[in-house]
Short mmCIF file of C-alpha atoms in Angstrom, two decimals:
data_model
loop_
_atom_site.label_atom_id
_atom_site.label_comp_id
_atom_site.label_asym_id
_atom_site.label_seq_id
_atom_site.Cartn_x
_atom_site.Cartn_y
_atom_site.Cartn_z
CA UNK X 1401 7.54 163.94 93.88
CA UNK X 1402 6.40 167.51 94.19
CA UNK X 1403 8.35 169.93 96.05
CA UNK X 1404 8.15 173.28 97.60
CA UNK X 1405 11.11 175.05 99.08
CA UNK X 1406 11.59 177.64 101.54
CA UNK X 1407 13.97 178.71 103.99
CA UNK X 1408 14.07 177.01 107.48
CA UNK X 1409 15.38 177.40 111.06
CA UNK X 1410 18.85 176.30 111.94
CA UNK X 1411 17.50 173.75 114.24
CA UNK X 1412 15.39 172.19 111.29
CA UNK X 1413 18.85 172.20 109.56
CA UNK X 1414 20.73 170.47 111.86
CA UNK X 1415 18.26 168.04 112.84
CA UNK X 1416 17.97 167.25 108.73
CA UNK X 1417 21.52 166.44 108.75
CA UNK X 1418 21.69 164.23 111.75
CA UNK X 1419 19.19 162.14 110.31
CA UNK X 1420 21.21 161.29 107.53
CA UNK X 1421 24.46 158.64 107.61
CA UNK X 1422 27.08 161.64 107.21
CA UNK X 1423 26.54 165.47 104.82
CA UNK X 1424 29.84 167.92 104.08
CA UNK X 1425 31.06 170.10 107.09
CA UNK X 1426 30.53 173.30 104.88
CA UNK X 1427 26.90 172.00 104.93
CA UNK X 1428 26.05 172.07 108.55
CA UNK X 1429 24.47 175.03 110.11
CA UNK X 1430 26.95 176.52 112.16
CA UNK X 1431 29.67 176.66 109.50
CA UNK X 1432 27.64 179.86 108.69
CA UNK X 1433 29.25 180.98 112.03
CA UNK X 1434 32.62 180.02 110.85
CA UNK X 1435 32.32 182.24 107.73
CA UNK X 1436 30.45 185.15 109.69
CA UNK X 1437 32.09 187.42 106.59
CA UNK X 1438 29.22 186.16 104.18
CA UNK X 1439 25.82 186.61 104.94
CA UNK X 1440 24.01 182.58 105.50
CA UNK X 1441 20.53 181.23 104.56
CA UNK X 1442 19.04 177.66 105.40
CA UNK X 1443 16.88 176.32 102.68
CA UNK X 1444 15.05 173.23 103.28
CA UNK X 1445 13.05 171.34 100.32
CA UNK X 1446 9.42 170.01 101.62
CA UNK X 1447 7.29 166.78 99.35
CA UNK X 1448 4.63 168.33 99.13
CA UNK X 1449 2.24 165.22 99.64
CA UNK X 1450 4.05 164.09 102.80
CA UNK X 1451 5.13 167.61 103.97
CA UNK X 1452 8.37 165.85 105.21
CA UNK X 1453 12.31 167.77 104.61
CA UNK X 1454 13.54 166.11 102.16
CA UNK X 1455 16.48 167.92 101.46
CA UNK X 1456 18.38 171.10 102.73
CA UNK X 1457 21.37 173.64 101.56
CA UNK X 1458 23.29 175.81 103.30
CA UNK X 1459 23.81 179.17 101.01
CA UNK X 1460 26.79 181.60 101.84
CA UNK X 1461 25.77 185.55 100.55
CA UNK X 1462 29.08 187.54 99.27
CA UNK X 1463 27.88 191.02 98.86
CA UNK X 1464 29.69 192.59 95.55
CA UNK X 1465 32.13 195.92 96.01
CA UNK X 1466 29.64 198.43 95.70
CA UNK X 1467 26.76 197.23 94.40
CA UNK X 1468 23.57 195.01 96.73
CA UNK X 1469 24.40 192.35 94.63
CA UNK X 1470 25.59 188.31 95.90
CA UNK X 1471 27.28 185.29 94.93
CA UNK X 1472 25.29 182.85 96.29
CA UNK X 1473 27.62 180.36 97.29
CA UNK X 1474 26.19 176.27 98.52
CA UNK X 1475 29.90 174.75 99.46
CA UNK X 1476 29.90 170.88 98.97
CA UNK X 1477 26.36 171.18 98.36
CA UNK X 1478 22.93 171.69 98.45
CA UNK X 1479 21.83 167.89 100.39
CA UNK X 1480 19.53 166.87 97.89
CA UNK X 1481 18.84 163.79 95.92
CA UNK X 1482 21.69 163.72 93.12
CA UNK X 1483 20.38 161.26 91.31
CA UNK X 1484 16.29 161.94 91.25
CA UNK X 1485 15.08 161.91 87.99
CA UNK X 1486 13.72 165.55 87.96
CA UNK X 1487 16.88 167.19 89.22
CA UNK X 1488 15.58 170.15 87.70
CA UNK X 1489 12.88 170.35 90.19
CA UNK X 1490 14.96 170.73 93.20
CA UNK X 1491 17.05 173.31 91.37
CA UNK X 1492 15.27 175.57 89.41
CA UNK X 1493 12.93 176.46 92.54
CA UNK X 1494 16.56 177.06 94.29
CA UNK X 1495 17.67 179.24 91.75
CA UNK X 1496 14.33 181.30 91.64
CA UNK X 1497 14.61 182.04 95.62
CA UNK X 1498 18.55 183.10 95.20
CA UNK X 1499 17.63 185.40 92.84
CA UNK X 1500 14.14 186.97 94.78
CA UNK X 1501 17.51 187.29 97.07
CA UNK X 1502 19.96 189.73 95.28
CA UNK X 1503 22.66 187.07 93.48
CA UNK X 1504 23.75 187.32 90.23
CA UNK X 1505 25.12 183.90 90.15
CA UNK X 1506 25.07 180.64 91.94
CA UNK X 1507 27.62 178.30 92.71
CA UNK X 1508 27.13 175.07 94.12
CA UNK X 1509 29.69 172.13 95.07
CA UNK X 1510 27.31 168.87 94.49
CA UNK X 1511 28.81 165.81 96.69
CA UNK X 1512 28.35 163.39 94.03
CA UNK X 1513 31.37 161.38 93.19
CA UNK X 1514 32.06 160.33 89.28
CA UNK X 1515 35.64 158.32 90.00
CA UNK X 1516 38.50 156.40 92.66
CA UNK X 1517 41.72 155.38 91.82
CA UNK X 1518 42.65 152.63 94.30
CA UNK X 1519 46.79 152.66 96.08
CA UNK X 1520 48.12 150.13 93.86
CA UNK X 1521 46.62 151.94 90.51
CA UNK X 1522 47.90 155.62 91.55
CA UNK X 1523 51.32 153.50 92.37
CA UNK X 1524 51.65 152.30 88.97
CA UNK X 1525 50.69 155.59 87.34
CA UNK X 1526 53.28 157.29 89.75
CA UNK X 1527 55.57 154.72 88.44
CA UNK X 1528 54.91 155.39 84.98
CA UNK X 1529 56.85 158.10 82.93
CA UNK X 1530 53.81 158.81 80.23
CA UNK X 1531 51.04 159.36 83.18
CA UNK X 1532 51.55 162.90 84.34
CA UNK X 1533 47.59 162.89 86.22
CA UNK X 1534 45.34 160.94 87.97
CA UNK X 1535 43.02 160.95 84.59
CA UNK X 1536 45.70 159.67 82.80
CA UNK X 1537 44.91 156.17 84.70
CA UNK X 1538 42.22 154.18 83.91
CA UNK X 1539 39.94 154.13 87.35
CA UNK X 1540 39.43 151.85 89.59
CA UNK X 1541 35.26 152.49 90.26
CA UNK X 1542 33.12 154.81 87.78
CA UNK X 1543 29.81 155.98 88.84
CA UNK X 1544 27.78 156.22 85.70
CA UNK X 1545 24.95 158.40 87.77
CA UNK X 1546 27.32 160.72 88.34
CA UNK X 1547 27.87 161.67 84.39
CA UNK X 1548 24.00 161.93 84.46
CA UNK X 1549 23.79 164.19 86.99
CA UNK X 1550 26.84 166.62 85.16
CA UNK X 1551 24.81 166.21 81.65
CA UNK X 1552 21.61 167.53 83.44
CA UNK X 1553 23.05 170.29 85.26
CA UNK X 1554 25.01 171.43 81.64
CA UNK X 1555 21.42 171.42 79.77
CA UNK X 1556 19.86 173.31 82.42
CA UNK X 1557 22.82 175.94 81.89
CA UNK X 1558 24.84 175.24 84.91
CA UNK X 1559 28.34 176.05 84.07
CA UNK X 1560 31.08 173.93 85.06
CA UNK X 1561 34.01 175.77 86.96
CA UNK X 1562 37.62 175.68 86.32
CA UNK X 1563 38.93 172.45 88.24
CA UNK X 1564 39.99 173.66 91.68
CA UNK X 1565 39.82 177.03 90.15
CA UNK X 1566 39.79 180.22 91.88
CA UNK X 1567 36.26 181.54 93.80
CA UNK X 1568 34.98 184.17 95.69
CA UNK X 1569 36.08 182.77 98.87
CA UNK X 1570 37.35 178.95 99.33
CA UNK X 1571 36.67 176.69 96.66
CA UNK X 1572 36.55 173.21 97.53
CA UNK X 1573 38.50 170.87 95.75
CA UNK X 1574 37.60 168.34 92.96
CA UNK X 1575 40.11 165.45 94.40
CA UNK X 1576 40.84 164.45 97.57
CA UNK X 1577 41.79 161.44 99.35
CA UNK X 1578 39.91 158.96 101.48
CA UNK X 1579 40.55 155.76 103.29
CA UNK X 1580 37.15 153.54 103.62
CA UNK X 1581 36.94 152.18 107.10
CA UNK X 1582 32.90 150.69 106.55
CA UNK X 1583 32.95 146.51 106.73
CA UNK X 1584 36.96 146.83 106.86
CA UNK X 1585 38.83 145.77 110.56
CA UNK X 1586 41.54 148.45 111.95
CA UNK X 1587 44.02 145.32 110.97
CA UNK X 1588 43.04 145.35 107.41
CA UNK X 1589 43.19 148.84 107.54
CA UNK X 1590 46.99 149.40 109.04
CA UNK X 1591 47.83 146.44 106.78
CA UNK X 1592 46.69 148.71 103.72
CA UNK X 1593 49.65 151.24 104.60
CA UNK X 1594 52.76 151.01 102.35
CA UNK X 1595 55.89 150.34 104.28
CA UNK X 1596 57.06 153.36 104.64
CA UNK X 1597 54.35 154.37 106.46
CA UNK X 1598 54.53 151.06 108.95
CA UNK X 1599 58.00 151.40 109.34
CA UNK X 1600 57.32 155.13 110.09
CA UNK X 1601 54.83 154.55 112.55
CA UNK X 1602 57.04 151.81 114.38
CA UNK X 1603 59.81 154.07 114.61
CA UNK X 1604 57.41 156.74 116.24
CA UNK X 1605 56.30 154.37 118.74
CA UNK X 1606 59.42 153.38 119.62
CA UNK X 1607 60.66 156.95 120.16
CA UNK X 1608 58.40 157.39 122.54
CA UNK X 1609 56.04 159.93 120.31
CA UNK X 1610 52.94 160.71 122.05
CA UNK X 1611 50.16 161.85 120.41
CA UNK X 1612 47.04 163.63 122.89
CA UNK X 1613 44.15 165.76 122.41
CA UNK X 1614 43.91 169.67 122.58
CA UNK X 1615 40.90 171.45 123.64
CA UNK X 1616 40.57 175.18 122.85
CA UNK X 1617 42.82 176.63 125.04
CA UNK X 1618 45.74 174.94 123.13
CA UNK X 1619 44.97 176.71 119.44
CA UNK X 1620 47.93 179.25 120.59
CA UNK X 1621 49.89 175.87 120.08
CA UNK X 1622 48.73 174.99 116.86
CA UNK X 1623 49.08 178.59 115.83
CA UNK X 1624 52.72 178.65 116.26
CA UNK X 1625 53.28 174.87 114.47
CA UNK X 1626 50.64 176.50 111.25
CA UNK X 1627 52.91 179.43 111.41
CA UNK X 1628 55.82 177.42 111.39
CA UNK X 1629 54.47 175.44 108.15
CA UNK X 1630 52.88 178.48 106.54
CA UNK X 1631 56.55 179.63 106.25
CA UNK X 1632 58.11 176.63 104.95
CA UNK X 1633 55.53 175.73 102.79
CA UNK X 1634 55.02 179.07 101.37
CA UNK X 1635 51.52 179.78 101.98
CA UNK X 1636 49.38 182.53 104.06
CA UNK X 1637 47.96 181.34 107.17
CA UNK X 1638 44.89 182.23 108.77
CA UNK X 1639 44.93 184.09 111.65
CA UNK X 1640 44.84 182.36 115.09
CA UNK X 1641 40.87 184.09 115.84
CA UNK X 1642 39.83 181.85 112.59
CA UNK X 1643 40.22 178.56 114.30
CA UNK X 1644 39.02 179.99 117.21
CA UNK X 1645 35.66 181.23 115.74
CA UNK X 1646 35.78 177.38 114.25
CA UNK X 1647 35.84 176.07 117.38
CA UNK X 1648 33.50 177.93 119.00
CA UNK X 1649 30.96 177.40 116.52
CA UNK X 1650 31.40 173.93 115.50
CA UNK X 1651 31.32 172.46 119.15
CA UNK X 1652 28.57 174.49 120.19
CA UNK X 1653 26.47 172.77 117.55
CA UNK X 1654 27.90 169.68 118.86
CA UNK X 1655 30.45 169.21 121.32
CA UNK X 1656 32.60 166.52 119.04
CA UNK X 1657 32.62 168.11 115.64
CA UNK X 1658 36.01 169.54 115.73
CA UNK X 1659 38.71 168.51 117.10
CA UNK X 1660 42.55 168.91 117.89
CA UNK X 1661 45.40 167.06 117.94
CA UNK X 1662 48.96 167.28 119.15
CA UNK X 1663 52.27 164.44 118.40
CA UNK X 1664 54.75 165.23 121.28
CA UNK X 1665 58.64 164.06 121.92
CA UNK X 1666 59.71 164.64 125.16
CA UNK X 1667 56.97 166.95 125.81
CA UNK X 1668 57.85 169.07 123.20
CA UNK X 1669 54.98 169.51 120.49
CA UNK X 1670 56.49 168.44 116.57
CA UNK X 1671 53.31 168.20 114.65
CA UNK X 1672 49.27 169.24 114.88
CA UNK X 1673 46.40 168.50 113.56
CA UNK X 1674 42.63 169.59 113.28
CA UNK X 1675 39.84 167.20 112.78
CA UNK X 1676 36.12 167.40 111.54
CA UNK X 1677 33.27 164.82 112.23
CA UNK X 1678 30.01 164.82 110.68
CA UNK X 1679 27.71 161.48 111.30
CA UNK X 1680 30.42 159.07 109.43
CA UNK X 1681 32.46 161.61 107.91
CA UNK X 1682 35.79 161.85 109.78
CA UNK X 1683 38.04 164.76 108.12
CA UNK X 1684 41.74 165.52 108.74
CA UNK X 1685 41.11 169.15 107.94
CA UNK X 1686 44.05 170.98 108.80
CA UNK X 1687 47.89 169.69 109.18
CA UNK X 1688 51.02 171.15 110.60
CA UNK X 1689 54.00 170.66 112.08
CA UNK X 1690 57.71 172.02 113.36
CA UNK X 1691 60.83 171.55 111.12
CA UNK X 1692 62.52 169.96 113.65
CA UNK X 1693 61.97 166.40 115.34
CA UNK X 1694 60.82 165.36 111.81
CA UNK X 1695 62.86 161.76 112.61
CA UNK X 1696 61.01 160.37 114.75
CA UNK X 1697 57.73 160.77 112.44
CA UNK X 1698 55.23 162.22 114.89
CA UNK X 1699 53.13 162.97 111.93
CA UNK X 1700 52.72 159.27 110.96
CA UNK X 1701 52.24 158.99 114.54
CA UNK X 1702 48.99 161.58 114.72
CA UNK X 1703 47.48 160.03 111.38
CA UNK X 1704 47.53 156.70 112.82
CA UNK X 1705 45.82 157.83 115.89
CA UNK X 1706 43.41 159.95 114.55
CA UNK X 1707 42.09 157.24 111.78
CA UNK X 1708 41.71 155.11 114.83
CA UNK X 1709 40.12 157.54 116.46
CA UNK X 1710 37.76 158.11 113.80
CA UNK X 1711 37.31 153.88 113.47
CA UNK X 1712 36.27 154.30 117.32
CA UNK X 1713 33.38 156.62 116.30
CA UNK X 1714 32.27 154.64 113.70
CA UNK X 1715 33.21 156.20 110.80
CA UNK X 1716 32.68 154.84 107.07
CA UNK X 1717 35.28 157.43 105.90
CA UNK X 1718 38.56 158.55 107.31
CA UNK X 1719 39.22 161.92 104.83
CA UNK X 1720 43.00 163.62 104.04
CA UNK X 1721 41.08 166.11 101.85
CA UNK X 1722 42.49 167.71 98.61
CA UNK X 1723 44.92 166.66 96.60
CA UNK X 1724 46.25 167.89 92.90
CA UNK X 1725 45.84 165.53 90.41
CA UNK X 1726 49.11 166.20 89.16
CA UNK X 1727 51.28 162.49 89.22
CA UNK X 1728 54.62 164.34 88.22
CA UNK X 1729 57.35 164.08 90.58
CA UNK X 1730 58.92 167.91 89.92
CA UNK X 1731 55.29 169.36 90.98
CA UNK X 1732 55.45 171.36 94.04
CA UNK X 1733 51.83 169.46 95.59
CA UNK X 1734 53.46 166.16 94.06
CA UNK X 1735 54.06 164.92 98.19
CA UNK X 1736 51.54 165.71 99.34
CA UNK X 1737 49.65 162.41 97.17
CA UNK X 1738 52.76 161.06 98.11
CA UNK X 1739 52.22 161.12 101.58
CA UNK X 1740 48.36 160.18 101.32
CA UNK X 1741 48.90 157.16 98.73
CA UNK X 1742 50.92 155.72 101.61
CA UNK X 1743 47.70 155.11 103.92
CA UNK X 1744 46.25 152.61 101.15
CA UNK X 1745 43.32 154.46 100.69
CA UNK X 1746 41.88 156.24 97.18
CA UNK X 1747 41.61 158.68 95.56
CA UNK X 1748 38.20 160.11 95.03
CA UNK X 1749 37.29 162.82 91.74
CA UNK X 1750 33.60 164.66 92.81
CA UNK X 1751 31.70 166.18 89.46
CA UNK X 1752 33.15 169.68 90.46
CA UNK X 1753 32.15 173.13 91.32
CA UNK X 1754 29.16 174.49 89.12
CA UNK X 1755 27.97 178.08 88.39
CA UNK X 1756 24.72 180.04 86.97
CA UNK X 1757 25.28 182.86 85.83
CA UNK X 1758 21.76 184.68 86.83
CA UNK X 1759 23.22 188.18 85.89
CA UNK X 1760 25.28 187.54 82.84
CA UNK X 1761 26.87 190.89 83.17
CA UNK X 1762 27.84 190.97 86.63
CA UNK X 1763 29.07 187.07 86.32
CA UNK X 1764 31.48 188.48 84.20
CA UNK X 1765 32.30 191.45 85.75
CA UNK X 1766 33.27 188.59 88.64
CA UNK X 1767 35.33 186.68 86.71
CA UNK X 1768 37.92 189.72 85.53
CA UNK X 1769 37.64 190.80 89.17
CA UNK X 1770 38.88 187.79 90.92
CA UNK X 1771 41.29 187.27 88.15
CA UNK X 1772 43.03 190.45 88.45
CA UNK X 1773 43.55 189.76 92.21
#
């Protein structure tokens, strides 16, 4: 196939990616809008014989400190064909327009997954004192294609980045966690839960633990549960106007892609939640929740909920996001797979973040930048 690429309207974009069974959120056209600090482009990729879109990316511009340079940035993408033979042929074009554009270097997040780990195998590693990471387990599927596509990109002099490492911006992470919901019943599903989390959700019923829907005018809510977390967990939180802006901009382009969620006790608010939806792709994006109330699990409570919530819509994929691939019990993101591994689901290793370096120099010049920050 013979291709020509070239950039496209937003609507072209979004009408791509509603043709297609489910893309990344960082993909769609209005998350532009939710990173209004970079400058946005919409590439499409045409066959030439048929003249059909075939493919499309959505590229983030970071300008350099002083200089009218870029880092091109395609989060969780470009929406291509991974696996067509002449990879090179949807890339090097790509490359050759980001450059007529100002970057000195490209860096792309290609949604191709190389391995899962199933529950009971991450159990068993958990359980065992020699396995400190996920790698250290032998996996439960392998995608051969996918070790294809990371040999191509490496002779073509893509570079691969630093796992989860540190960007110009938000990198994406290389593991996250996902329970399958395609062919499966909301039975099998609740049966895959460990105990814990049965018993957990039981208890919240029985407490009474509500769990509704927000709509914009209750991010002030969520704000003050984040902030709440931020501060125990020891991380900076974005400012309330962020999830704002998201809001705006992702239900604009369509009125269900994000929404919010709220586990009450006695009409007081204990936990929060934010959630994503693109085609099949159902994402628990953000999570939060007060320090007290934590005993009658509204957490569990909101999970349980949303999943079905995302069943309801038809989703193949219910999505916790990252995770560290770090198995051992005394490190600090060790719960967090904790908590995850409890819905039965798996855990799921992409091929990475990859960079070209189409300024050598400047690449460089990056790299001690962002690593002195």
């Amino acid at each position: 196939m013979s291709l020509t690429l070239r950039t496209i309207s937003r609507e072209q974009h979004l009408a791509y990616i509603q043709s297609l069974p489910s893309a990344s959120h960082c993909q769609v056209p209005a998350w532009a809008d939710v990173k209004s600090e970079w400058r946005s482009e919409n590439l499409g990729w045409f066959d030439d014989k048929t003249g059909q879109l075939v493919g499309a990316g959505l590229v983030l511009y970071r300008q350099l400190p002083k200089v009218k340079r870029y880092l091109a940035y395609l989060p969780e993408g470009p929406v291509i064909n991974w696996y067509a033979p002449n990879l090179d042929e949807w890339l090097k074009p790509m490359l050759a327009h980001l450059k007529q554009q100002g970057a000195f270097s490209v860096k792309m997040g290609p949604p191709v997954v190389i391995r899962k780990w199933d529950a009971p195998a991450i159990k068993a590693g958990i359980q065992n004192p020699d396995v400190k990471r996920l790698r250290d387990i032998e996996a439960t599927h392998i995608e051969p294609r996918a070790f294809e596509v990371s040999d191509k990109l490496r002779r073509m002099g893509w570079q691969q980045g630093e796992d989860g490492g540190a960007g110009f911006g938000d990198v994406q992470p290389r593991y996250v966690f996902q329970v399958p919901l395609a062919g499966r019943s909301l039975e099998e599903v609740q049966k895959g839960f460990n105990q814990l989390w049965r018993r957990n959700i039981k208890k919240a019923d029985k407490a009474g633990v509500e769990v509704v829907q927000g709509g914009y005018e209750d991010l002030a809510e969520w704000q003050r549960l984040y902030e709440i977390t931020a501060i125990r967990d020891k991380f900076r939180p974005r400012p309330l106007s962020y999830f704002q802006q998201q809001w705006r901009a992702l239900n604009s382009e369509d009125p269900n892609r994000m929404r919010l969620y709220f586990a009450r006790h006695n009409g007081v608010n204990l936990a929060a939640a934010t959630m994503l939806v693109v085609g099949g792709h159902v994402w628990y994006s953000y999570g939060a929740s007060d320090n007290i109330g934590r005993e009658v699990r509204p957490s569990n409570a909101m999970q349980w909920r949303m999943l079905r919530d995302a069943y309801a819509l038809g989703a193949s994929v219910y999505d916790l996001r990252g995770i560290s691939d770090s198995l051992d019990e005394t490190d600090h993101l060790f719960g967090l797979i904790q908590f995850k591994v409890g819905t039965g689901g798996e855990a799921v290793e992409y091929v990475g973040e990859w960079d070209f370096p189409l300024n050598k120099l400047l690449h460089k010049a990056l790299d001690i930048y962002m690593s002195r920050r």
